[in-house]
Short mmCIF file of C-alpha atoms and ligand atoms in Angstrom, two decimals:
data_model
loop_
_atom_site.label_atom_id
_atom_site.label_comp_id
_atom_site.label_asym_id
_atom_site.label_seq_id
_atom_site.Cartn_x
_atom_site.Cartn_y
_atom_site.Cartn_z
CA MET A 173 -6.28 21.29 -26.92
CA SER A 174 -6.67 17.88 -25.00
CA VAL A 175 -7.15 17.38 -21.27
CA LYS A 176 -4.07 16.09 -19.30
CA ILE A 177 -3.75 14.05 -16.43
CA PRO A 178 -3.75 16.42 -13.31
CA ARG A 179 -0.28 16.82 -11.62
CA GLY A 180 0.93 14.38 -9.06
CA THR A 181 -1.47 11.78 -10.14
CA GLN A 182 -0.70 8.86 -12.75
CA ASP A 183 -2.03 6.44 -14.98
CA ILE A 184 -1.32 2.72 -14.40
CA LEU A 185 -1.40 0.96 -17.62
CA PRO A 186 -1.01 -2.52 -18.34
CA GLY A 187 2.33 -3.88 -17.99
CA GLN A 188 2.61 -1.78 -14.70
CA SER A 189 -0.93 -2.70 -13.08
CA GLU A 190 0.15 -6.29 -12.93
CA LYS A 191 2.75 -5.18 -10.49
CA TRP A 192 0.23 -3.49 -8.26
CA GLN A 193 -2.10 -6.48 -8.23
CA TYR A 194 1.13 -8.54 -7.07
CA ILE A 195 2.17 -6.58 -4.15
CA GLU A 196 -1.91 -6.23 -3.19
CA SER A 197 -2.23 -9.93 -3.37
CA ILE A 198 1.07 -10.63 -1.28
CA ALA A 199 -0.01 -8.23 1.38
CA LYS A 200 -3.53 -9.69 1.35
CA GLU A 201 -2.02 -13.12 1.43
CA VAL A 202 -0.02 -12.22 4.51
CA CYS A 203 -2.82 -10.76 6.20
CA ARG A 204 -5.01 -13.84 5.65
CA ARG A 205 -2.22 -15.81 7.54
CA TYR A 206 -2.15 -12.94 10.38
CA HIS A 207 -6.17 -13.18 10.72
CA TYR A 208 -6.48 -9.46 9.74
CA LYS A 209 -9.98 -9.08 7.62
CA GLU A 210 -10.42 -6.39 4.91
CA ILE A 211 -12.14 -2.98 5.67
CA ARG A 212 -13.68 -0.70 3.08
CA THR A 213 -14.35 2.74 3.97
CA PRO A 214 -15.52 5.73 1.96
CA ILE A 215 -13.01 7.66 -0.27
CA PHE A 216 -14.27 11.00 1.69
CA GLU A 217 -15.13 11.92 5.00
CA HIS A 218 -16.53 14.89 7.01
CA THR A 219 -13.76 17.35 7.24
CA GLU A 220 -13.91 17.22 10.95
CA LEU A 221 -12.89 13.75 11.11
CA PHE A 222 -9.13 14.30 10.14
CA LYS A 223 -8.88 17.66 11.81
CA ARG A 224 -9.81 15.88 15.44
CA SER A 225 -7.79 12.62 14.70
CA VAL A 226 -4.82 13.31 12.42
CA GLY A 227 -4.30 16.71 14.09
CA ASP A 228 -5.15 20.55 13.34
CA THR A 229 -1.32 21.32 13.82
CA THR A 230 -0.04 18.63 11.43
CA ASP A 231 1.08 19.48 7.72
CA ILE A 232 -1.63 16.95 6.47
CA VAL A 233 -4.35 19.20 7.85
CA GLN A 234 -2.84 22.51 7.48
CA LYS A 235 -1.33 22.30 3.92
CA GLU A 236 -2.09 18.92 2.11
CA MET A 237 -5.95 18.04 2.26
CA TYR A 238 -8.18 18.18 -0.76
CA THR A 239 -11.25 19.62 1.12
CA PHE A 240 -14.32 20.48 -0.54
CA GLU A 241 -17.95 21.81 -0.12
CA ASP A 242 -20.79 19.48 -1.34
CA ARG A 243 -23.84 20.82 -3.10
CA GLY A 244 -25.51 20.38 0.78
CA GLU A 245 -22.79 22.79 2.24
CA ARG A 246 -20.94 20.29 4.15
CA SER A 247 -17.13 20.18 4.29
CA LEU A 248 -15.84 17.00 2.89
CA THR A 249 -12.22 15.87 2.55
CA LEU A 250 -10.88 13.35 0.12
CA ARG A 251 -9.06 10.90 2.92
CA PRO A 252 -5.32 11.68 3.31
CA GLU A 253 -4.75 8.56 5.05
CA GLY A 254 -6.69 5.55 6.51
CA THR A 255 -6.43 5.33 10.09
CA ALA A 256 -9.12 8.04 10.90
CA ALA A 257 -11.86 6.39 8.81
CA VAL A 258 -10.95 2.85 10.41
CA VAL A 259 -11.54 4.25 13.77
CA ARG A 260 -14.41 6.13 12.78
CA SER A 261 -15.91 2.96 11.66
CA PHE A 262 -14.94 1.17 14.68
CA VAL A 263 -16.81 3.51 16.94
CA GLU A 264 -19.80 3.89 14.51
CA ASN A 265 -20.36 0.20 14.34
CA LYS A 266 -19.58 -0.44 17.87
CA MET A 267 -16.77 -3.14 17.04
CA PHE A 268 -15.66 -2.44 20.72
CA GLY A 269 -18.60 -4.73 21.56
CA ILE A 270 -16.93 -7.73 19.33
CA PRO A 271 -15.91 -10.27 22.23
CA ASP A 272 -12.80 -10.83 20.43
CA GLN A 273 -10.31 -7.95 20.90
CA PRO A 274 -8.60 -6.61 19.15
CA VAL A 275 -10.65 -6.02 15.86
CA LYS A 276 -8.04 -6.70 13.02
CA LEU A 277 -8.27 -4.98 9.87
CA PHE A 278 -6.68 -4.17 6.84
CA TYR A 279 -7.71 -1.54 4.05
CA THR A 280 -6.29 -0.55 0.93
CA GLY A 281 -7.23 2.26 -1.41
CA PRO A 282 -6.17 5.78 -2.86
CA MET A 283 -5.25 8.35 -0.61
CA PHE A 284 -5.06 12.04 -1.34
CA ARG A 285 -2.55 14.73 -0.22
CA TYR A 286 -2.21 18.04 -1.85
CA GLU A 287 1.89 17.82 -1.92
CA ARG A 288 4.72 18.73 -4.17
CA PRO A 289 5.23 16.24 -6.65
CA GLN A 290 8.33 14.08 -6.95
CA SER A 291 9.96 10.60 -7.26
CA GLY A 292 7.78 8.64 -4.53
CA ARG A 293 5.58 11.42 -3.62
CA TYR A 294 2.21 11.80 -5.54
CA ARG A 295 -1.19 13.61 -4.94
CA GLN A 296 -3.16 10.47 -5.37
CA PHE A 297 -1.16 7.12 -4.10
CA VAL A 298 -2.48 4.02 -2.84
CA GLN A 299 -1.91 2.75 0.76
CA PHE A 300 -2.18 -0.57 2.20
CA GLY A 301 -2.55 -0.49 5.67
CA VAL A 302 -3.48 -2.62 8.78
CA GLU A 303 -5.20 -1.58 12.19
CA ALA A 304 -5.32 -3.94 15.43
CA ILE A 305 -7.94 -2.05 17.54
CA GLY A 306 -8.80 -3.07 21.23
CA SER A 307 -5.93 -4.61 23.14
CA GLU A 308 -2.87 -2.83 24.73
CA ASP A 309 -0.84 -6.07 24.49
CA PRO A 310 2.62 -5.27 23.52
CA ALA A 311 2.46 -8.65 21.46
CA ILE A 312 0.19 -6.82 19.29
CA ASP A 313 2.67 -4.11 18.60
CA ALA A 314 5.13 -7.24 17.63
CA GLU A 315 2.77 -8.77 15.71
CA VAL A 316 1.94 -5.61 13.49
CA ILE A 317 5.56 -4.96 13.03
CA ALA A 318 6.23 -8.88 11.82
CA LEU A 319 3.16 -8.60 9.78
CA VAL A 320 4.52 -5.81 7.69
CA MET A 321 8.02 -7.12 7.46
CA ASP A 322 6.64 -10.39 6.33
CA ILE A 323 5.07 -8.59 3.55
CA TYR A 324 8.19 -6.88 2.41
CA LYS A 325 9.81 -10.29 2.95
CA SER A 326 7.32 -12.14 0.88
CA ALA A 327 7.93 -9.88 -2.19
CA GLY A 328 11.73 -10.47 -1.81
CA LEU A 329 12.95 -7.08 -0.40
CA LYS A 330 16.12 -7.63 1.70
CA LYS A 331 17.63 -4.11 2.05
CA LEU A 332 15.10 -2.89 4.74
CA ASN A 333 16.05 -0.97 8.42
CA LEU A 334 13.19 -1.33 10.64
CA VAL A 335 13.46 1.92 12.98
CA ILE A 336 11.50 1.96 16.18
CA ASN A 337 10.91 4.09 18.92
CA SER A 338 8.75 4.84 22.09
CA LEU A 339 6.79 7.94 22.31
CA GLY A 340 5.73 7.04 25.68
CA ASP A 341 2.67 7.58 27.55
CA ALA A 342 0.85 11.11 28.26
CA GLU A 343 2.74 11.53 31.36
CA SER A 344 6.15 10.81 29.61
CA ARG A 345 5.40 12.79 26.60
CA ASN A 346 4.12 15.70 29.12
CA ALA A 347 7.58 15.84 30.87
CA HIS A 348 9.62 15.36 27.26
CA ARG A 349 7.56 18.13 26.02
CA ALA A 350 8.43 20.67 28.82
CA ALA A 351 12.16 19.83 28.47
CA LEU A 352 11.65 20.43 24.62
CA ILE A 353 9.94 23.97 25.17
CA ALA A 354 13.06 24.63 27.68
CA HIS A 355 15.74 23.36 24.95
CA PHE A 356 14.12 25.11 21.54
CA GLU A 357 12.48 28.39 23.40
CA PRO A 358 15.66 30.47 24.13
CA ARG A 359 16.60 30.08 20.30
CA ILE A 360 13.42 29.57 18.41
CA GLY A 361 13.99 32.82 16.54
CA GLU A 362 16.56 30.99 14.05
CA PHE A 363 14.00 28.55 13.26
CA CYS A 364 11.43 28.27 10.50
CA ALA A 365 7.91 30.01 10.85
CA ASP A 366 6.30 26.38 11.29
CA CYS A 367 8.58 25.23 13.90
CA GLN A 368 7.80 28.61 15.61
CA THR A 369 4.04 27.70 15.57
CA ARG A 370 4.91 24.11 16.71
CA LEU A 371 6.61 25.27 20.06
CA ALA A 372 3.32 26.08 21.58
CA GLN A 373 1.39 23.88 19.74
CA ASN A 374 3.44 20.36 19.55
CA PRO A 375 6.91 20.98 19.94
CA LEU A 376 7.80 17.27 19.61
CA ARG A 377 6.79 17.74 15.49
CA ILE A 378 9.79 20.20 15.37
CA LEU A 379 12.12 17.25 15.73
CA ASP A 380 10.24 15.99 12.52
CA CYS A 381 10.70 19.42 10.40
CA LYS A 382 12.72 18.95 6.98
CA LYS A 383 13.79 22.52 6.68
CA ASP A 384 15.53 22.80 10.34
CA ARG A 385 16.88 19.28 10.57
CA ASP A 386 20.66 20.49 10.44
CA HIS A 387 20.06 23.27 13.30
CA GLU A 388 22.55 22.36 16.01
CA LEU A 389 19.96 22.17 18.61
CA MET A 390 18.31 19.46 16.79
CA GLY A 391 21.18 17.03 17.57
CA THR A 392 21.20 18.07 21.35
CA ALA A 393 17.40 17.82 21.82
CA PRO A 394 16.34 16.01 24.64
CA SER A 395 15.59 12.36 23.83
CA ILE A 396 11.79 11.06 24.76
CA LEU A 397 13.51 7.84 25.85
CA ASP A 398 15.30 9.55 28.73
CA TYR A 399 11.33 10.89 29.72
CA LEU A 400 9.63 7.64 29.67
CA ASN A 401 7.89 6.48 33.02
CA GLU A 402 8.66 3.02 34.29
CA GLU A 403 5.33 2.02 32.59
CA SER A 404 6.24 3.03 29.09
CA LYS A 405 9.97 1.87 29.40
CA THR A 406 8.59 -1.73 30.57
CA TYR A 407 5.97 -1.65 27.36
CA PHE A 408 8.93 -0.36 25.24
CA SER A 409 11.32 -3.05 26.33
CA LYS A 410 8.27 -5.89 25.95
CA VAL A 411 7.91 -4.89 22.48
CA THR A 412 11.51 -5.07 21.57
CA GLY A 413 11.84 -8.21 23.80
CA TYR A 414 9.25 -9.64 21.51
CA LEU A 415 11.09 -8.55 18.34
CA ASP A 416 14.34 -10.18 19.42
CA GLY A 417 12.33 -13.23 19.88
CA LEU A 418 10.99 -13.34 16.74
CA GLY A 419 14.60 -12.66 15.10
CA ILE A 420 13.60 -9.27 13.52
CA SER A 421 16.09 -6.73 13.58
CA TYR A 422 15.57 -2.99 14.18
CA THR A 423 17.44 -0.22 15.06
CA ILE A 424 16.03 2.25 17.97
CA ASP A 425 16.21 5.88 16.85
CA PRO A 426 14.85 8.15 19.67
CA LYS A 427 14.35 10.93 17.14
CA LEU A 428 11.61 8.93 15.38
CA VAL A 429 8.68 10.87 15.71
CA ARG A 430 5.85 10.49 13.17
CA GLY A 431 4.24 12.96 11.54
CA LEU A 432 0.59 12.75 12.90
CA ASP A 433 -0.73 13.78 16.16
CA TYR A 434 -2.26 10.71 17.55
CA TYR A 435 0.69 8.44 18.16
CA ASN A 436 2.05 7.34 21.40
CA HIS A 437 4.07 4.09 22.80
CA THR A 438 5.59 2.58 19.88
CA ALA A 439 6.17 4.07 16.75
CA PHE A 440 8.45 2.65 14.01
CA GLU A 441 9.23 3.14 10.01
CA VAL A 442 10.42 0.56 7.75
CA MET A 443 13.20 2.42 5.44
CA SER A 444 14.90 1.35 2.07
CA GLU A 445 18.70 0.85 2.11
CA ALA A 446 18.60 0.04 -1.65
CA GLU A 447 21.29 2.21 -3.33
CA GLY A 448 19.24 4.56 -5.97
CA PHE A 449 16.22 4.58 -4.01
CA GLY A 450 16.17 8.29 -4.00
CA ALA A 451 15.89 10.96 -1.33
CA ILE A 452 12.72 9.83 0.28
CA THR A 453 13.47 6.27 1.65
CA THR A 454 10.47 5.71 4.32
CA LEU A 455 8.32 2.51 2.92
CA CYS A 456 6.02 2.47 5.55
CA GLY A 457 4.89 4.35 8.76
CA GLY A 458 3.03 3.05 11.76
CA GLY A 459 2.41 3.27 15.43
CA ARG A 460 0.09 3.26 18.64
CA TYR A 461 -2.71 5.47 18.88
CA ASN A 462 -4.08 4.82 22.77
CA GLY A 463 -6.48 7.71 22.85
CA LEU A 464 -7.66 8.33 19.20
CA VAL A 465 -11.07 5.80 19.57
CA GLN A 466 -11.94 8.01 22.59
CA ASP A 467 -11.12 11.40 20.96
CA LEU A 468 -13.73 10.07 18.03
CA GLY A 469 -16.36 9.43 20.58
CA GLY A 470 -15.56 5.62 21.51
CA PRO A 471 -14.60 4.08 24.60
CA ASP A 472 -10.98 3.72 25.75
CA SER A 473 -10.09 1.42 23.26
CA PRO A 474 -6.17 1.42 22.32
CA GLY A 475 -5.12 0.64 18.87
CA ILE A 476 -2.02 0.05 16.66
CA GLY A 477 -1.51 0.18 13.04
CA PHE A 478 0.85 1.14 10.07
CA ALA A 479 0.19 2.14 6.23
CA PHE A 480 2.55 1.86 3.41
CA SER A 481 2.08 3.06 -0.10
CA ILE A 482 2.30 0.77 -2.86
CA GLU A 483 4.24 3.48 -5.09
CA ARG A 484 7.29 3.48 -2.80
CA PHE A 485 6.96 -0.25 -2.43
CA ILE A 486 7.47 -0.94 -6.17
CA ALA A 487 10.19 1.75 -6.25
CA ALA A 488 11.90 -0.48 -3.50
CA MET A 489 11.24 -3.33 -5.59
CA GLU A 490 13.23 -1.84 -8.54
CA ALA A 491 15.75 -0.48 -6.68
CA GLU A 492 16.88 -3.76 -5.53
CA GLY A 493 16.54 -5.10 -8.93
CA ILE A 494 14.04 -8.00 -7.82
CA LYS A 495 12.53 -9.82 -10.79
CA TRP A 496 8.86 -9.50 -11.03
CA PRO A 497 7.22 -13.15 -11.18
CA LEU A 498 4.58 -12.14 -13.45
CA ASP A 499 2.80 -14.05 -15.71
CA ASN A 500 1.79 -11.78 -18.56
CA GLY A 501 1.44 -14.78 -21.34
CA LEU A 502 -1.78 -16.09 -23.15
CA ASP A 503 -2.65 -19.62 -22.75
CA CYS A 504 -4.15 -19.86 -26.52
CA TYR A 505 -4.34 -17.53 -29.29
CA ILE A 506 -6.80 -18.73 -32.33
CA VAL A 507 -5.69 -17.86 -35.54
CA ALA A 508 -8.79 -18.13 -38.14
CA LEU A 509 -8.52 -18.07 -41.80
CA GLY A 510 -11.68 -17.37 -43.78
CA GLU A 511 -14.95 -16.26 -43.22
CA GLU A 512 -16.19 -19.74 -41.75
CA ALA A 513 -13.62 -20.45 -39.54
CA LYS A 514 -13.77 -16.67 -38.12
CA ASP A 515 -17.26 -17.18 -37.26
CA ARG A 516 -16.29 -20.64 -35.74
CA SER A 517 -13.78 -19.04 -33.64
CA VAL A 518 -16.41 -16.80 -31.79
CA ALA A 519 -17.59 -20.05 -30.02
CA LEU A 520 -13.72 -21.68 -29.87
CA VAL A 521 -12.25 -19.03 -27.74
CA HIS A 522 -15.27 -18.59 -25.49
CA GLN A 523 -15.09 -22.71 -24.85
CA LEU A 524 -11.17 -22.05 -24.02
CA ARG A 525 -12.07 -19.55 -21.64
CA THR A 526 -14.95 -21.65 -20.21
CA ALA A 527 -12.11 -24.45 -19.61
CA GLY A 528 -10.50 -21.55 -17.47
CA LEU A 529 -7.91 -20.89 -20.03
CA SER A 530 -6.63 -17.51 -21.05
CA ALA A 531 -7.32 -17.22 -24.80
CA ASP A 532 -7.83 -14.55 -27.51
CA ARG A 533 -8.17 -14.07 -31.36
CA ASP A 534 -7.86 -11.73 -34.03
CA TYR A 535 -10.53 -8.74 -34.44
CA GLN A 536 -8.84 -6.96 -37.30
CA ASP A 537 -9.67 -9.24 -40.02
CA ARG A 538 -6.06 -9.70 -40.60
CA LYS A 539 -4.04 -12.25 -42.98
CA MET A 540 -2.35 -15.22 -41.66
CA LYS A 541 1.09 -13.63 -41.03
CA ALA A 542 -0.32 -11.17 -39.30
CA GLN A 543 -2.43 -13.00 -36.76
CA LEU A 544 0.80 -15.31 -36.33
CA LYS A 545 2.88 -12.12 -35.19
CA ALA A 546 0.07 -11.03 -32.93
CA SER A 547 0.21 -14.46 -31.12
CA ASP A 548 3.62 -14.06 -30.94
CA ARG A 549 3.41 -10.52 -29.49
CA GLN A 550 0.77 -11.87 -26.84
CA ASN A 551 3.03 -14.33 -25.51
CA ALA A 552 0.63 -17.27 -26.52
CA ARG A 553 1.97 -20.52 -25.03
CA PHE A 554 -0.28 -22.16 -27.71
CA THR A 555 -1.43 -21.11 -31.28
CA ALA A 556 -4.29 -22.85 -32.73
CA ILE A 557 -4.75 -22.20 -36.28
CA LEU A 558 -8.17 -23.03 -38.20
CA GLY A 559 -8.29 -22.96 -41.92
CA GLU A 560 -10.56 -24.33 -44.65
CA ASP A 561 -8.64 -27.50 -44.52
CA GLU A 562 -8.87 -28.24 -40.62
CA LEU A 563 -12.59 -26.65 -40.86
CA ALA A 564 -13.43 -29.58 -43.36
CA GLU A 565 -12.24 -31.94 -41.33
CA ASN A 566 -13.35 -30.75 -37.86
CA ARG A 567 -9.95 -30.46 -36.70
CA ILE A 568 -7.51 -27.68 -35.87
CA THR A 569 -3.79 -27.50 -35.90
CA VAL A 570 -2.41 -26.51 -32.36
CA LYS A 571 1.35 -25.11 -32.24
CA ASP A 572 3.24 -25.39 -29.15
CA MET A 573 5.23 -22.40 -28.98
CA ALA A 574 7.80 -23.20 -26.56
CA ALA A 575 8.52 -27.00 -27.65
CA GLY A 576 8.03 -25.62 -31.39
CA SER A 577 6.00 -28.81 -32.35
CA GLN A 578 2.41 -29.02 -33.73
CA GLU A 579 -0.47 -31.53 -33.57
CA ASN A 580 -3.57 -31.91 -35.53
CA VAL A 581 -6.61 -32.36 -32.67
CA PRO A 582 -10.47 -32.29 -33.03
CA LEU A 583 -12.00 -29.15 -32.87
CA ASN A 584 -14.30 -29.99 -29.88
CA GLU A 585 -11.06 -31.16 -27.93
CA LEU A 586 -8.97 -28.05 -28.28
CA ALA A 587 -9.78 -26.88 -24.75
CA GLN A 588 -9.10 -30.26 -23.13
CA TYR A 589 -5.89 -30.55 -25.51
CA VAL A 590 -4.37 -27.60 -24.50
CA LYS A 591 -5.23 -27.73 -20.57
CA THR A 592 -3.76 -31.08 -20.39
CA LYS A 593 -0.65 -29.88 -22.19
CA MET A 594 -0.43 -26.63 -19.86
CA GLU A 595 -0.87 -29.27 -16.70
CA ALA A 596 2.03 -31.27 -17.89
CA ASN A 597 4.28 -28.40 -17.71
P1 ATP B 262 6.58 11.48 4.39
O1 ATP B 262 7.72 11.88 5.55
O2 ATP B 262 7.44 10.72 3.40
O3 ATP B 262 5.86 12.44 3.99
P2 ATP B 262 4.25 10.68 6.02
O4 ATP B 262 4.78 10.68 7.42
O5 ATP B 262 3.88 12.11 5.57
O6 ATP B 262 5.55 10.36 4.98
P3 ATP B 262 2.53 8.73 6.60
O7 ATP B 262 1.14 9.62 6.54
O8 ATP B 262 3.01 8.10 7.55
O9 ATP B 262 3.77 9.26 5.46
O10 ATP B 262 1.83 7.76 5.32
C1 ATP B 262 2.42 6.34 5.28
C2 ATP B 262 3.12 5.77 4.11
O11 ATP B 262 2.49 6.15 2.89
C3 ATP B 262 4.65 6.28 3.93
O12 ATP B 262 5.48 5.77 4.80
C4 ATP B 262 4.62 6.39 2.47
O13 ATP B 262 5.14 4.96 2.07
C5 ATP B 262 3.27 6.49 2.18
N1 ATP B 262 3.38 8.20 1.59
C6 ATP B 262 2.90 9.02 2.30
N2 ATP B 262 2.68 10.32 1.50
C7 ATP B 262 2.88 9.81 0.23
C8 ATP B 262 2.84 10.22 -1.09
N3 ATP B 262 2.38 11.49 -1.33
N4 ATP B 262 3.30 9.48 -2.15
C9 ATP B 262 3.43 7.98 -2.11
N5 ATP B 262 3.51 7.53 -0.92
C10 ATP B 262 3.37 8.25 -0.04
MG1 MG B 263 3.80 13.58 3.95
#
């Protein structure tokens, strides 16, 4: 019996992988313009890191982590998200000492969560994320939101809804927490077992429950926006004011609470409104985490970030029917006939590649017709045919596949010829 791919994972094959590269390249280009630099952290971390940052009571820590013991009996976890490691690295490398704050970072790579696989939900998925750590200027919140909207826009996505909320500071959250407990406690027996635990541990997360979302108490739950103190209110209106100024539209949703424990003040999500996107419409989640650096042993350094998965990004592109601007073609395919021509084509294909062109040839000792078919299949822009007659004259026949014309050029000028023709197009 053959071994199959693990559940909830996928192979990304040629034809698909170009889409991934395309989205990653757009995201990196937007990060360049906003002056965010790449950070690469390990795929696994000490389990403790996620317990302390993501939070002991979250679904991620309680149900979704790939945790294992290594041969040295340390408990390690495949990273379920990116922020914890970036903040760990910020503290460990004393990035708070860098004169220019915030430190603006982006990352991309696989994340792992033991979830029930379905469309848009995998056990290994790739996130692209950004963190700006070291400033509490609301302009940074607006910058981070503008950055992610810019990435989506650059890819051509239009049917998006940016949803934002404020979770306030600690004082506001405590007041809201008390109100939530008073609201849910008398009837908590009607809620799921998870919500019953949440009531004592983190009642805010009851609002995020997927099982009890239709319970009547959900609709009437106290809104965080009514519990924001003056400072938190001012902060939130600064953020929304900046977004207005940038012409970025958004919806305020006081019920938006993010799944992770470390958020405060600004929380946001980007949803796809494309028809046929499916049940899970969240493309991106982000928010401010002012206590996290301190929780992980650093100074009181405030941060904000977001992450989206490439999987859901691609699904949104397809739901909106956006054409992928991918160039899968080959510049030149060499058809070689006869032993000597085949030998010559080793150097010839190499010269084309050295000149910066994409080039390929036959390696199956096929007849002319089959080689021409291969050139067609590979979408070659030019097909260069080297037969005995051409070889005798040190020339090669070059077919322009788009124009349908052909020319006979000196062998040693092939690369230059194809290059000039390509540039003329
Ligand atoms: P959800 O409510 O969909 O479970 P989440 O709150 O767990 O999302 P975050 O931890 O905020 O998600 O992750 C940020 C983004 O990463 C999500 O908005 C989504 O685009 C993506 N994402 C999260 N989990 C998965 C997954 N299992 N497969 C693919 N993408 C995912
Ligand atoms: Mg989740």
